[in-house]
Amino acid sequence: EIVLTQSPATLSLSPGERATVSCRASQSVSIPLAWYQQKLGQAPRLLIYDTFKRATGIPTRFSGSGSGTHFTLTISSLEPEDFAVYYCQQLTNFGGGTKVEIK
Amino acid sequence: EVQVVESGGGLVQPGGSLRLSCAASGFSFNSYWMTWVRQAPGKGLEWVANINQDGSELNYADSVRGRFTISRDNAKNSVFLHMNILRAEDTAVYFCGRNLGYEQLDYWGQGTLVTVSS
């Protein structure tokens, strides 16, 4: 089973700053990775699929990159609505989540 | 417009059963795998089960295998999760999602809460 480890657990930033969330896999497999955003009381929303493709309607400030065992979600300039929890996923495995909070 | 709506959650005693439903619309339902994911209160996401387009291939998380059964009715654009021998640790919001491939879910329902407690 692949274990996905996200870091940091919490990211404290101000609007306008750049956010970088890391997702490390316990083993390298040639399987695409997805990123989701979840706000309190809501369902997760797909942001990135196939490691780097933006889902429908997702702003260009969100980008995904990486390969092998290390993947990254980058938010180039945080908007107020971006403060949320972010999860990575590879097949049936989810990371533990990263909370992006207002500093 | 693609929509996915879960229903059927509620309070059930340990050892009891419940059936969750997920009604889909706005897309060619019989062309997609469908997946259930759950989230315990204050916790992260946990993949539960999936089903292929014609219902001939089913997969389960170890934590639910043998107790939960996923099924679908393409005539009704619906997928179901039959849950038996429920435990306190099954308490969670259960989400249904459309599977884009490799379990990447592009549309999710709002979730339905299952509480297992005496």
PDB file of C-alpha atoms in Angstrom:
ATOM      1  CA  GLU A   1       0.000   0.000   0.000  1.00  0.00           C
ATOM      2  CA  ILE A   2       1.201   3.476  -0.865  1.00  0.00           C
ATOM      3  CA  VAL A   3       1.362   5.934   2.021  1.00  0.00           C
ATOM      4  CA  LEU A   4       1.086   9.619   1.146  1.00  0.00           C
ATOM      5  CA  THR A   5       2.652  12.066   3.585  1.00  0.00           C
ATOM      6  CA  GLN A   6       1.725  15.732   3.284  1.00  0.00           C
ATOM      7  CA  SER A   7       3.739  18.607   4.678  1.00  0.00           C
ATOM      8  CA  PRO A   8       3.404  20.872   6.391  1.00  0.00           C
ATOM      9  CA  ALA A   9       0.320  19.935   8.393  1.00  0.00           C
ATOM     10  CA  THR A  10      -0.523  23.628   8.718  1.00  0.00           C
ATOM     11  CA  LEU A  11       0.599  26.536   6.591  1.00  0.00           C
ATOM     12  CA  SER A  12       0.061  30.049   7.965  1.00  0.00           C
ATOM     13  CA  LEU A  13       0.196  32.668   5.245  1.00  0.00           C
ATOM     14  CA  SER A  14      -1.249  36.026   4.281  1.00  0.00           C
ATOM     15  CA  PRO A  15      -3.383  36.796   1.218  1.00  0.00           C
ATOM     16  CA  GLY A  16      -1.160  37.422  -1.774  1.00  0.00           C
ATOM     17  CA  GLU A  17       1.573  35.060  -0.588  1.00  0.00           C
ATOM     18  CA  ARG A  18       2.648  31.884  -2.366  1.00  0.00           C
ATOM     19  CA  ALA A  19       1.603  28.541  -0.870  1.00  0.00           C
ATOM     20  CA  THR A  20       3.494  25.317  -1.483  1.00  0.00           C
ATOM     21  CA  VAL A  21       2.109  22.002  -0.248  1.00  0.00           C
ATOM     22  CA  SER A  22       4.189  18.850  -0.491  1.00  0.00           C
ATOM     23  CA  CYS A  23       2.988  15.278  -0.918  1.00  0.00           C
ATOM     24  CA  ARG A  24       5.487  12.426  -0.660  1.00  0.00           C
ATOM     25  CA  ALA A  25       4.661   8.854  -1.634  1.00  0.00           C
ATOM     26  CA  SER A  26       6.205   5.883   0.160  1.00  0.00           C
ATOM     27  CA  GLN A  27       7.024   4.298  -3.177  1.00  0.00           C
ATOM     28  CA  SER A  28       7.263   5.389  -6.747  1.00  0.00           C
ATOM     29  CA  VAL A  29       4.485   4.215  -9.037  1.00  0.00           C
ATOM     30  CA  SER A  30       3.508   5.475 -12.456  1.00  0.00           C
ATOM     31  CA  ILE A  31       0.064   6.581 -11.328  1.00  0.00           C
ATOM     32  CA  PRO A  32      -1.259  10.124 -11.615  1.00  0.00           C
ATOM     33  CA  LEU A  33      -1.860  12.221  -8.523  1.00  0.00           C
ATOM     34  CA  ALA A  34      -4.831  14.439  -7.681  1.00  0.00           C
ATOM     35  CA  TRP A  35      -5.249  17.409  -5.363  1.00  0.00           C
ATOM     36  CA  TYR A  36      -8.481  18.457  -3.652  1.00  0.00           C
ATOM     37  CA  GLN A  37      -9.574  21.502  -1.703  1.00  0.00           C
ATOM     38  CA  GLN A  38     -12.055  21.131   1.137  1.00  0.00           C
ATOM     39  CA  LYS A  39     -13.747  23.891   3.091  1.00  0.00           C
ATOM     40  CA  LEU A  40     -15.498  23.316   6.395  1.00  0.00           C
ATOM     41  CA  GLY A  41     -18.818  21.533   5.960  1.00  0.00           C
ATOM     42  CA  GLN A  42     -18.348  21.058   2.217  1.00  0.00           C
ATOM     43  CA  ALA A  43     -17.417  18.215  -0.063  1.00  0.00           C
ATOM     44  CA  PRO A  44     -13.897  18.112  -1.467  1.00  0.00           C
ATOM     45  CA  ARG A  45     -13.382  19.858  -4.797  1.00  0.00           C
ATOM     46  CA  LEU A  46     -11.027  18.514  -7.425  1.00  0.00           C
ATOM     47  CA  LEU A  47      -8.311  21.064  -8.206  1.00  0.00           C
ATOM     48  CA  ILE A  48      -5.628  19.100 -10.056  1.00  0.00           C
ATOM     49  CA  TYR A  49      -5.757  15.697 -11.753  1.00  0.00           C
ATOM     50  CA  ASP A  50      -3.199  13.649 -13.639  1.00  0.00           C
ATOM     51  CA  THR A  51      -0.559  15.389 -11.479  1.00  0.00           C
ATOM     52  CA  PHE A  52      -0.602  18.732 -13.289  1.00  0.00           C
ATOM     53  CA  LYS A  53      -3.924  19.259 -15.145  1.00  0.00           C
ATOM     54  CA  ARG A  54      -6.327  21.841 -13.722  1.00  0.00           C
ATOM     55  CA  ALA A  55      -9.912  20.668 -13.307  1.00  0.00           C
ATOM     56  CA  THR A  56     -12.754  22.552 -14.949  1.00  0.00           C
ATOM     57  CA  GLY A  57     -13.152  26.055 -13.579  1.00  0.00           C
ATOM     58  CA  ILE A  58     -10.030  26.019 -11.434  1.00  0.00           C
ATOM     59  CA  PRO A  59      -8.097  29.309 -11.513  1.00  0.00           C
ATOM     60  CA  THR A  60      -4.635  29.394 -13.044  1.00  0.00           C
ATOM     61  CA  ARG A  61      -3.067  30.335  -9.699  1.00  0.00           C
ATOM     62  CA  PHE A  62      -3.345  26.637  -8.785  1.00  0.00           C
ATOM     63  CA  SER A  63      -0.696  24.359 -10.268  1.00  0.00           C
ATOM     64  CA  GLY A  64       0.512  20.824  -9.695  1.00  0.00           C
ATOM     65  CA  SER A  65       3.895  19.303 -10.380  1.00  0.00           C
ATOM     66  CA  GLY A  66       6.123  16.401  -9.487  1.00  0.00           C
ATOM     67  CA  SER A  67       6.846  12.801 -10.307  1.00  0.00           C
ATOM     68  CA  GLY A  68       8.059   9.597  -8.701  1.00  0.00           C
ATOM     69  CA  THR A  69       7.632  10.081  -4.966  1.00  0.00           C
ATOM     70  CA  HIS A  70       7.481  13.857  -4.614  1.00  0.00           C
ATOM     71  CA  PHE A  71       4.564  16.033  -5.706  1.00  0.00           C
ATOM     72  CA  THR A  72       3.707  19.662  -5.092  1.00  0.00           C
ATOM     73  CA  LEU A  73       0.618  21.842  -5.140  1.00  0.00           C
ATOM     74  CA  THR A  74       1.385  25.526  -5.587  1.00  0.00           C
ATOM     75  CA  ILE A  75      -0.972  28.442  -5.153  1.00  0.00           C
ATOM     76  CA  SER A  76       0.851  31.373  -6.708  1.00  0.00           C
ATOM     77  CA  SER A  77      -0.934  34.162  -4.853  1.00  0.00           C
ATOM     78  CA  LEU A  78      -3.427  33.316  -2.141  1.00  0.00           C
ATOM     79  CA  GLU A  79      -6.927  34.712  -2.422  1.00  0.00           C
ATOM     80  CA  PRO A  80      -9.217  34.894   0.652  1.00  0.00           C
ATOM     81  CA  GLU A  81     -11.272  31.958  -0.633  1.00  0.00           C
ATOM     82  CA  ASP A  82      -8.187  29.700  -0.838  1.00  0.00           C
ATOM     83  CA  PHE A  83      -7.872  29.251   2.923  1.00  0.00           C
ATOM     84  CA  ALA A  84      -8.966  25.647   3.329  1.00  0.00           C
ATOM     85  CA  VAL A  85      -7.659  22.107   3.745  1.00  0.00           C
ATOM     86  CA  TYR A  86      -5.869  20.456   0.823  1.00  0.00           C
ATOM     87  CA  TYR A  87      -5.520  16.720   0.206  1.00  0.00           C
ATOM     88  CA  CYS A  88      -3.416  14.758  -2.255  1.00  0.00           C
ATOM     89  CA  GLN A  89      -4.589  11.402  -3.580  1.00  0.00           C
ATOM     90  CA  GLN A  90      -3.061   8.555  -5.517  1.00  0.00           C
ATOM     91  CA  LEU A  91      -5.481   5.754  -6.367  1.00  0.00           C
ATOM     92  CA  THR A  92      -7.176   4.644  -3.120  1.00  0.00           C
ATOM     93  CA  ASN A  93      -4.723   6.529  -0.901  1.00  0.00           C
ATOM     94  CA  PHE A  94      -5.177  10.027   0.502  1.00  0.00           C
ATOM     95  CA  GLY A  95      -2.665  12.213   2.253  1.00  0.00           C
ATOM     96  CA  GLY A  96      -3.435  13.431   5.744  1.00  0.00           C
ATOM     97  CA  GLY A  97      -4.249  16.957   4.623  1.00  0.00           C
ATOM     98  CA  THR A  98      -2.662  20.391   4.864  1.00  0.00           C
ATOM     99  CA  LYS A  99      -4.550  23.263   6.393  1.00  0.00           C
ATOM    100  CA  VAL A 100      -3.785  26.622   4.802  1.00  0.00           C
ATOM    101  CA  GLU A 101      -4.781  29.246   7.354  1.00  0.00           C
ATOM    102  CA  ILE A 102      -4.682  33.010   7.484  1.00  0.00           C
ATOM    103  CA  LYS A 103      -1.645  34.362   9.281  1.00  0.00           C
TER     104      LYS A 103
ATOM    105  CA  GLU B   1     -25.086  20.213 -15.244  1.00  0.00           C
ATOM    106  CA  VAL B   2     -23.488  17.275 -13.487  1.00  0.00           C
ATOM    107  CA  GLN B   3     -25.059  16.521 -10.118  1.00  0.00           C
ATOM    108  CA  VAL B   4     -24.451  13.817  -7.531  1.00  0.00           C
ATOM    109  CA  VAL B   5     -26.729  13.572  -4.509  1.00  0.00           C
ATOM    110  CA  GLU B   6     -26.326  11.148  -1.622  1.00  0.00           C
ATOM    111  CA  SER B   7     -29.071  10.061   0.753  1.00  0.00           C
ATOM    112  CA  GLY B   8     -29.877   7.395   3.304  1.00  0.00           C
ATOM    113  CA  GLY B   9     -27.654   8.348   6.209  1.00  0.00           C
ATOM    114  CA  GLY B  10     -28.823   8.394   9.806  1.00  0.00           C
ATOM    115  CA  LEU B  11     -28.354   7.016  13.297  1.00  0.00           C
ATOM    116  CA  VAL B  12     -27.953   3.248  13.601  1.00  0.00           C
ATOM    117  CA  GLN B  13     -26.972   0.968  16.465  1.00  0.00           C
ATOM    118  CA  PRO B  14     -23.739  -1.021  16.419  1.00  0.00           C
ATOM    119  CA  GLY B  15     -24.271  -4.220  14.477  1.00  0.00           C
ATOM    120  CA  GLY B  16     -27.036  -2.644  12.425  1.00  0.00           C
ATOM    121  CA  SER B  17     -27.419  -2.036   8.705  1.00  0.00           C
ATOM    122  CA  LEU B  18     -27.995   0.914   6.433  1.00  0.00           C
ATOM    123  CA  ARG B  19     -28.230   1.502   2.693  1.00  0.00           C
ATOM    124  CA  LEU B  20     -26.861   4.669   1.157  1.00  0.00           C
ATOM    125  CA  SER B  21     -27.968   5.900  -2.254  1.00  0.00           C
ATOM    126  CA  CYS B  22     -26.273   8.199  -4.731  1.00  0.00           C
ATOM    127  CA  ALA B  23     -28.344   9.669  -7.547  1.00  0.00           C
ATOM    128  CA  ALA B  24     -26.452  11.068 -10.509  1.00  0.00           C
ATOM    129  CA  SER B  25     -27.564  13.283 -13.368  1.00  0.00           C
ATOM    130  CA  GLY B  26     -26.206  15.437 -16.145  1.00  0.00           C
ATOM    131  CA  PHE B  27     -23.800  12.905 -17.619  1.00  0.00           C
ATOM    132  CA  SER B  28     -23.701   9.478 -19.205  1.00  0.00           C
ATOM    133  CA  PHE B  29     -23.823   7.520 -15.957  1.00  0.00           C
ATOM    134  CA  ASN B  30     -23.107   4.118 -17.466  1.00  0.00           C
ATOM    135  CA  SER B  31     -19.799   5.382 -18.863  1.00  0.00           C
ATOM    136  CA  TYR B  32     -18.152   6.010 -15.496  1.00  0.00           C
ATOM    137  CA  TRP B  33     -16.767   4.132 -12.540  1.00  0.00           C
ATOM    138  CA  MET B  34     -18.269   5.474  -9.312  1.00  0.00           C
ATOM    139  CA  THR B  35     -16.605   5.674  -5.912  1.00  0.00           C
ATOM    140  CA  TRP B  36     -17.553   6.087  -2.253  1.00  0.00           C
ATOM    141  CA  VAL B  37     -15.257   8.013   0.103  1.00  0.00           C
ATOM    142  CA  ARG B  38     -15.887   8.718   3.788  1.00  0.00           C
ATOM    143  CA  GLN B  39     -14.688  11.231   6.347  1.00  0.00           C
ATOM    144  CA  ALA B  40     -14.925  10.626  10.071  1.00  0.00           C
ATOM    145  CA  PRO B  41     -15.654  13.719  12.181  1.00  0.00           C
ATOM    146  CA  GLY B  42     -12.617  15.992  12.230  1.00  0.00           C
ATOM    147  CA  LYS B  43     -10.533  13.512  10.242  1.00  0.00           C
ATOM    148  CA  GLY B  44      -9.216  13.112   6.711  1.00  0.00           C
ATOM    149  CA  LEU B  45     -10.589  11.353   3.666  1.00  0.00           C
ATOM    150  CA  GLU B  46     -10.790   7.551   3.444  1.00  0.00           C
ATOM    151  CA  TRP B  47     -11.505   5.667   0.206  1.00  0.00           C
ATOM    152  CA  VAL B  48     -14.249   3.068   0.760  1.00  0.00           C
ATOM    153  CA  ALA B  49     -15.271   1.283  -2.449  1.00  0.00           C
ATOM    154  CA  ASN B  50     -15.697   1.589  -6.186  1.00  0.00           C
ATOM    155  CA  ILE B  51     -17.665  -0.041  -8.961  1.00  0.00           C
ATOM    156  CA  ASN B  52     -17.092  -0.196 -12.702  1.00  0.00           C
ATOM    157  CA  GLN B  53     -19.480   0.834 -15.438  1.00  0.00           C
ATOM    158  CA  ASP B  54     -21.576  -2.341 -15.621  1.00  0.00           C
ATOM    159  CA  GLY B  55     -21.209  -3.427 -11.995  1.00  0.00           C
ATOM    160  CA  SER B  56     -19.049  -6.434 -12.780  1.00  0.00           C
ATOM    161  CA  GLU B  57     -15.960  -5.173 -10.941  1.00  0.00           C
ATOM    162  CA  LEU B  58     -16.102  -4.149  -7.299  1.00  0.00           C
ATOM    163  CA  ASN B  59     -13.292  -3.069  -4.991  1.00  0.00           C
ATOM    164  CA  TYR B  60     -13.284  -2.389  -1.236  1.00  0.00           C
ATOM    165  CA  ALA B  61     -11.077  -0.939   1.453  1.00  0.00           C
ATOM    166  CA  ASP B  62      -9.803  -3.543   3.908  1.00  0.00           C
ATOM    167  CA  SER B  63     -11.705  -1.779   6.692  1.00  0.00           C
ATOM    168  CA  VAL B  64     -15.102  -2.512   5.095  1.00  0.00           C
ATOM    169  CA  ARG B  65     -14.543  -5.645   3.000  1.00  0.00           C
ATOM    170  CA  GLY B  66     -17.000  -8.369   3.939  1.00  0.00           C
ATOM    171  CA  ARG B  67     -19.389  -5.897   5.600  1.00  0.00           C
ATOM    172  CA  PHE B  68     -20.143  -3.350   2.858  1.00  0.00           C
ATOM    173  CA  THR B  69     -21.429  -4.010  -0.663  1.00  0.00           C
ATOM    174  CA  ILE B  70     -21.412  -1.523  -3.510  1.00  0.00           C
ATOM    175  CA  SER B  71     -23.892  -1.841  -6.365  1.00  0.00           C
ATOM    176  CA  ARG B  72     -25.426   0.261  -9.110  1.00  0.00           C
ATOM    177  CA  ASP B  73     -28.584   0.536 -11.190  1.00  0.00           C
ATOM    178  CA  ASN B  74     -27.770   2.154 -14.515  1.00  0.00           C
ATOM    179  CA  ALA B  75     -31.452   2.403 -15.427  1.00  0.00           C
ATOM    180  CA  LYS B  76     -31.903   4.697 -12.419  1.00  0.00           C
ATOM    181  CA  ASN B  77     -28.500   6.432 -12.662  1.00  0.00           C
ATOM    182  CA  SER B  78     -27.794   5.404  -9.095  1.00  0.00           C
ATOM    183  CA  VAL B  79     -25.091   3.750  -7.035  1.00  0.00           C
ATOM    184  CA  PHE B  80     -25.629   2.224  -3.620  1.00  0.00           C
ATOM    185  CA  LEU B  81     -23.622   1.287  -0.568  1.00  0.00           C
ATOM    186  CA  HIS B  82     -25.115  -1.471   1.550  1.00  0.00           C
ATOM    187  CA  MET B  83     -23.531  -1.377   4.978  1.00  0.00           C
ATOM    188  CA  ASN B  84     -23.853  -4.271   7.431  1.00  0.00           C
ATOM    189  CA  ILE B  85     -22.422  -5.066  10.868  1.00  0.00           C
ATOM    190  CA  LEU B  86     -21.818  -1.379  11.441  1.00  0.00           C
ATOM    191  CA  ARG B  87     -19.264  -0.297  14.013  1.00  0.00           C
ATOM    192  CA  ALA B  88     -18.686   2.944  15.868  1.00  0.00           C
ATOM    193  CA  GLU B  89     -15.635   3.560  13.676  1.00  0.00           C
ATOM    194  CA  ASP B  90     -17.876   3.607  10.585  1.00  0.00           C
ATOM    195  CA  THR B  91     -19.315   6.919  11.821  1.00  0.00           C
ATOM    196  CA  ALA B  92     -18.551   9.400   9.062  1.00  0.00           C
ATOM    197  CA  VAL B  93     -19.884  11.560   6.271  1.00  0.00           C
ATOM    198  CA  TYR B  94     -20.106   9.353   3.187  1.00  0.00           C
ATOM    199  CA  PHE B  95     -19.465  10.969  -0.184  1.00  0.00           C
ATOM    200  CA  CYS B  96     -20.196   9.585  -3.618  1.00  0.00           C
ATOM    201  CA  GLY B  97     -18.106  10.703  -6.563  1.00  0.00           C
ATOM    202  CA  ARG B  98     -17.735  10.350 -10.312  1.00  0.00           C
ATOM    203  CA  ASN B  99     -14.467   8.632 -11.133  1.00  0.00           C
ATOM    204  CA  LEU B 100     -12.411  10.353 -13.797  1.00  0.00           C
ATOM    205  CA  GLY B 101      -9.907   7.526 -13.835  1.00  0.00           C
ATOM    206  CA  TYR B 102      -7.320   6.333 -11.309  1.00  0.00           C
ATOM    207  CA  GLU B 103      -9.885   7.135  -8.576  1.00  0.00           C
ATOM    208  CA  GLN B 104      -9.638  10.863  -9.267  1.00  0.00           C
ATOM    209  CA  LEU B 105     -13.121  12.194  -8.455  1.00  0.00           C
ATOM    210  CA  ASP B 106     -14.239  15.211 -10.449  1.00  0.00           C
ATOM    211  CA  TYR B 107     -17.768  15.530  -9.085  1.00  0.00           C
ATOM    212  CA  TRP B 108     -18.795  14.866  -5.491  1.00  0.00           C
ATOM    213  CA  GLY B 109     -22.098  14.924  -3.694  1.00  0.00           C
ATOM    214  CA  GLN B 110     -22.647  16.930  -0.537  1.00  0.00           C
ATOM    215  CA  GLY B 111     -22.339  13.797   1.593  1.00  0.00           C
ATOM    216  CA  THR B 112     -24.637  11.945   3.961  1.00  0.00           C
ATOM    217  CA  LEU B 113     -23.860  11.458   7.663  1.00  0.00           C
ATOM    218  CA  VAL B 114     -23.872   7.986   9.172  1.00  0.00           C
ATOM    219  CA  THR B 115     -23.712   7.798  12.955  1.00  0.00           C
ATOM    220  CA  VAL B 116     -23.221   4.414  14.609  1.00  0.00           C
ATOM    221  CA  SER B 117     -24.055   4.649  18.286  1.00  0.00           C
ATOM    222  CA  SER B 118     -26.182   2.992  20.937  1.00  0.00           C
TER     223      SER B 118
END
